[in-house]
């Protein structure tokens, strides 16, 4: 019980930092919404011809949700490394708080803020024409998949936040994840890509996740790649959690020596 209380206290501290940081809000909320509007109103006329019977805003909304999450977790790595550089993590270790709450609070705040940002993106998507065939069950599965994806990638951010030597470098890993979003069926079908790029796009981790989200929302079905999507999310979550805990214990050992 004390661990949950301490984790929530750490999460509230992190959420306050997010709310007081205009650049964070611009990056994790306003930028994804601006990209959604740009793709729909600037590029949608040309790119929308490639999505067949699916309207372009319906096609790209899942990809924008994934982009929103990746933008958000980059700040989780930044904030954690900033606390390390300023000695705040060492200060926490001298206080009567549960050791697991230090990382757990960052994960909880990142997950809550990213889910909130994703909801805002969906609201704007509905306002510009997004429509869905999903019922309650499909929406619950969609929310579960977004939450699992957020948790998995947040633990990736935690690992890089612990590993990096500077706060600025801690968030640089997100650029690689951004490339995976753009080289995927997020914004155009893979059939329009060159053969080599198409082969990569159809077999990289984000593709089954995005396609499952799209299938749940546009057709109200799982689409057939849900188990691959789940396997990638759970695999990333388990590996990154183990690496993060190992790296955190290693830092504590070095600090105590």
Coordinates of C-alpha atoms in Angstrom, one line a residue:
X1 CA 0.0 0.0 0.0
X2 CA 2.8 2.4 0.9
X3 CA 4.5 1.6 -2.5
X4 CA 1.3 2.6 -4.4
X5 CA 1.1 5.8 -2.3
X6 CA 4.7 6.7 -2.9
X7 CA 4.4 5.9 -6.7
X8 CA 1.4 8.1 -7.0
X9 CA 3.2 10.9 -5.1
X10 CA 6.1 10.6 -7.6
X11 CA 3.7 10.5 -10.5
X12 CA 1.9 13.7 -9.3
X13 CA 5.3 15.5 -9.1
X14 CA 6.1 14.5 -12.6
X15 CA 2.6 15.5 -13.9
X16 CA 3.0 19.0 -12.3
X17 CA 6.3 19.4 -14.2
X18 CA 4.5 18.5 -17.4
X19 CA 1.7 21.0 -16.8
X20 CA 4.2 23.8 -16.0
X21 CA 6.3 23.1 -19.1
X22 CA 5.0 24.9 -22.2
X23 CA 7.5 23.2 -24.5
X24 CA 6.4 19.8 -23.3
X25 CA 2.7 20.6 -24.0
X26 CA 3.5 22.0 -27.4
X27 CA 5.5 18.8 -28.3
X28 CA 3.2 16.1 -26.9
X29 CA -0.2 17.7 -27.6
X30 CA -0.2 20.6 -30.1
X31 CA 2.4 19.1 -32.5
X32 CA 0.5 15.8 -33.1
X33 CA -2.8 17.7 -33.6
X34 CA -1.0 20.1 -36.0
X35 CA 0.4 17.1 -37.9
X36 CA -3.1 15.5 -38.0
X37 CA -4.6 18.7 -39.5
X38 CA -1.7 19.1 -41.9
X39 CA -1.9 15.6 -43.2
X40 CA -5.7 15.9 -43.6
X41 CA -6.0 19.3 -45.2
X42 CA -2.6 19.8 -46.9
X43 CA -1.5 16.3 -48.0
X44 CA -4.8 14.4 -47.7
X45 CA -6.0 15.4 -51.2
X46 CA -3.1 13.6 -52.9
X47 CA -2.4 10.9 -50.4
X48 CA -6.1 10.1 -49.8
X49 CA -6.4 8.6 -53.3
X50 CA -4.2 5.7 -52.2
X51 CA -6.4 4.6 -49.2
X52 CA -9.3 3.3 -51.3
X53 CA -12.6 3.2 -49.6
X54 CA -11.2 4.2 -46.3
X55 CA -11.3 8.0 -45.8
X56 CA -7.8 9.5 -45.3
X57 CA -8.5 10.9 -41.8
X58 CA -9.8 7.4 -40.7
X59 CA -6.6 5.9 -42.2
X60 CA -4.0 8.1 -40.5
X61 CA -5.6 8.6 -37.0
X62 CA -4.1 5.4 -35.5
X63 CA -0.6 6.5 -36.8
X64 CA -1.1 9.9 -35.3
X65 CA -2.0 8.2 -31.9
X66 CA 1.3 6.2 -32.1
X67 CA 3.2 9.4 -33.0
X68 CA 1.6 11.2 -30.0
X69 CA 2.8 8.4 -27.6
X70 CA 6.3 8.4 -29.0
X71 CA 6.5 12.2 -28.6
X72 CA 5.4 11.9 -25.0
X73 CA 7.8 9.2 -23.9
X74 CA 10.8 11.2 -25.1
X75 CA 10.1 13.6 -22.3
X76 CA 9.9 10.8 -19.8
X77 CA 13.5 10.0 -20.6
X78 CA 14.5 13.7 -20.5
X79 CA 12.8 14.2 -17.1
X80 CA 14.4 11.1 -15.5
X81 CA 17.9 11.9 -16.7
X82 CA 17.4 15.5 -15.6
X83 CA 16.6 14.3 -12.1
X84 CA 19.7 12.1 -12.2
X85 CA 22.0 14.9 -13.3
X86 CA 20.7 17.2 -10.6
X87 CA 21.1 14.6 -7.9
X88 CA 17.4 14.4 -7.2
X89 CA 17.3 10.6 -7.5
X90 CA 20.1 10.2 -5.0
X91 CA 18.1 12.6 -2.7
X92 CA 15.0 10.4 -3.0
X93 CA 17.1 7.3 -2.0
X94 CA 17.9 8.9 1.3
X95 CA 14.3 9.5 2.1
X96 CA 11.7 6.9 3.4
X97 CA 10.1 6.2 0.1
X98 CA 9.7 2.8 -1.7
X99 CA 12.7 2.4 -4.1
X100 CA 10.4 1.1 -6.9
X101 CA 8.3 4.3 -6.7
X102 CA 11.2 6.4 -8.3
X103 CA 10.8 4.7 -11.7
X104 CA 7.2 3.7 -11.2
X105 CA 6.2 7.3 -10.7
X106 CA 7.8 8.2 -14.0
X107 CA 6.1 5.3 -15.8
X108 CA 2.7 6.2 -14.3
X109 CA 2.9 9.9 -15.2
X110 CA 4.1 9.2 -18.7
X111 CA 1.2 6.7 -19.3
X112 CA -1.5 9.0 -17.9
X113 CA -0.2 12.1 -19.8
X114 CA 0.1 10.1 -23.1
X115 CA -3.4 8.6 -22.8
X116 CA -4.8 12.1 -22.2
X117 CA -2.9 13.4 -25.2
X118 CA -4.2 10.5 -27.3
X119 CA -7.8 11.3 -26.2
X120 CA -7.3 15.0 -27.3
X121 CA -6.1 13.8 -30.7
X122 CA -9.1 11.6 -31.1
X123 CA -11.4 14.5 -30.2
X124 CA -9.8 16.6 -32.9
X125 CA -9.9 13.7 -35.4
X126 CA -13.7 13.4 -34.8
X127 CA -14.1 17.1 -35.4
X128 CA -12.4 16.9 -38.8
X129 CA -14.4 14.0 -40.0
X130 CA -13.0 10.8 -38.4
X131 CA -15.8 8.2 -38.1
X132 CA -15.6 4.7 -36.6
X133 CA -17.5 1.4 -36.8
X134 CA -16.1 0.3 -33.4
X135 CA -18.5 -0.8 -30.7
X136 CA -17.8 -0.8 -26.9
X137 CA -15.7 -4.0 -27.1
X138 CA -13.6 -2.7 -29.9
X139 CA -13.0 0.7 -28.1
X140 CA -12.0 -1.2 -25.0
X141 CA -9.5 -3.4 -27.0
X142 CA -8.2 -0.3 -28.7
X143 CA -7.7 1.5 -25.3
X144 CA -6.0 -1.6 -24.0
X145 CA -3.6 -1.8 -26.9
X146 CA -2.7 1.9 -26.7
X147 CA -2.1 1.5 -23.0
X148 CA 0.1 -1.6 -23.5
X149 CA 2.0 0.2 -26.3
X150 CA 2.5 3.2 -24.0
X151 CA 3.8 1.1 -21.1
X152 CA 6.2 -0.8 -23.4
X153 CA 7.7 2.3 -25.0
X154 CA 7.7 4.2 -21.7
X155 CA 10.0 1.5 -20.1
X156 CA 12.2 1.9 -23.2
X157 CA 12.4 5.6 -22.4
X158 CA 13.2 4.8 -18.8
X159 CA 16.1 2.7 -19.9
X160 CA 17.5 5.3 -22.2
X161 CA 16.9 8.0 -19.5
X162 CA 19.1 5.9 -17.1
X163 CA 21.7 5.1 -19.7
X164 CA 22.3 8.6 -21.3
X165 CA 25.0 10.9 -20.0
X166 CA 22.9 14.1 -20.6
X167 CA 19.2 15.0 -20.5
X168 CA 19.4 16.2 -24.1
X169 CA 20.8 12.9 -25.2
X170 CA 18.3 10.8 -23.2
X171 CA 15.5 11.6 -25.6
X172 CA 17.4 11.1 -28.8
X173 CA 16.3 7.5 -29.1
X174 CA 12.9 8.7 -30.0
X175 CA 14.1 9.8 -33.5
X176 CA 14.7 6.2 -34.4
X177 CA 11.1 5.3 -33.3
X178 CA 9.8 8.3 -35.3
X179 CA 11.5 6.8 -38.4
X180 CA 9.7 3.5 -37.7
X181 CA 6.4 5.4 -37.7
X182 CA 7.0 7.1 -41.1
X183 CA 8.4 3.9 -42.7
X184 CA 5.1 2.1 -41.9
X185 CA 1.5 2.1 -43.1
X186 CA 0.8 5.1 -40.8
X187 CA 0.3 7.7 -43.5
X188 CA 0.2 5.9 -46.8
X189 CA -0.3 2.2 -47.7
X190 CA 2.9 0.2 -48.0
X191 CA 1.9 -0.8 -51.6
X192 CA 3.1 2.7 -52.7
X193 CA 6.6 2.2 -51.4
X194 CA 9.7 0.8 -53.2
X195 CA 10.2 -3.0 -52.8
X196 CA 13.0 -2.8 -50.2
X197 CA 11.2 -0.1 -48.2
X198 CA 7.9 -2.0 -48.4
X199 CA 9.5 -5.2 -47.1
X200 CA 10.9 -3.3 -44.1
X201 CA 7.7 -1.4 -43.5
X202 CA 5.5 -4.6 -43.5
X203 CA 7.8 -6.4 -41.1
X204 CA 8.8 -3.8 -38.5
X205 CA 7.3 -3.8 -35.0
X206 CA 5.0 -0.8 -35.3
X207 CA 3.2 -2.1 -38.4
X208 CA 1.0 -4.8 -36.8
X209 CA 0.3 -2.4 -33.9
X210 CA -0.9 0.4 -36.2
X211 CA -2.9 -2.0 -38.4
X212 CA -4.6 -3.6 -35.4
X213 CA -5.6 -0.1 -34.1
X214 CA -6.9 0.9 -37.6
X215 CA -8.8 -2.3 -38.0
X216 CA -10.5 -2.0 -34.6
X217 CA -11.6 1.6 -35.3
X218 CA -12.5 1.5 -39.0
X219 CA -14.0 -1.9 -39.4
X220 CA -14.7 -3.0 -35.9
X221 CA -12.6 -6.1 -36.3
X222 CA -9.2 -7.3 -35.0
X223 CA -7.8 -7.6 -38.5
X224 CA -5.8 -10.7 -38.0
X225 CA -2.5 -9.2 -36.7
X226 CA -3.6 -8.7 -33.1
X227 CA -1.4 -11.5 -31.7
X228 CA 1.7 -10.2 -33.5
X229 CA 0.9 -6.7 -32.1
X230 CA 0.5 -8.1 -28.6
X231 CA 3.7 -10.1 -28.9
X232 CA 5.7 -7.0 -29.9
X233 CA 4.3 -4.9 -27.1
X234 CA 4.7 -7.6 -24.4
X235 CA 8.2 -8.5 -25.7
X236 CA 9.3 -4.8 -25.6
X237 CA 7.8 -4.3 -22.2
X238 CA 9.5 -7.3 -20.6
X239 CA 12.9 -6.7 -22.1
X240 CA 12.9 -2.9 -21.4
X241 CA 11.6 -3.4 -17.8
X242 CA 14.4 -5.9 -17.1
X243 CA 17.0 -3.7 -18.7
X244 CA 15.8 -0.6 -16.8
X245 CA 15.8 -2.3 -13.4
X246 CA 19.3 -3.7 -14.1
X247 CA 20.6 -0.3 -15.1
X248 CA 18.9 1.4 -12.1
X249 CA 20.5 -1.1 -9.7
X250 CA 23.9 -0.6 -11.4
X251 CA 23.7 3.2 -11.0
X252 CA 22.8 2.8 -7.3
X253 CA 25.8 0.4 -6.9
X254 CA 28.2 2.9 -8.6
X255 CA 26.8 5.8 -6.5
X256 CA 27.4 3.9 -3.3
X257 CA 30.9 2.8 -4.1

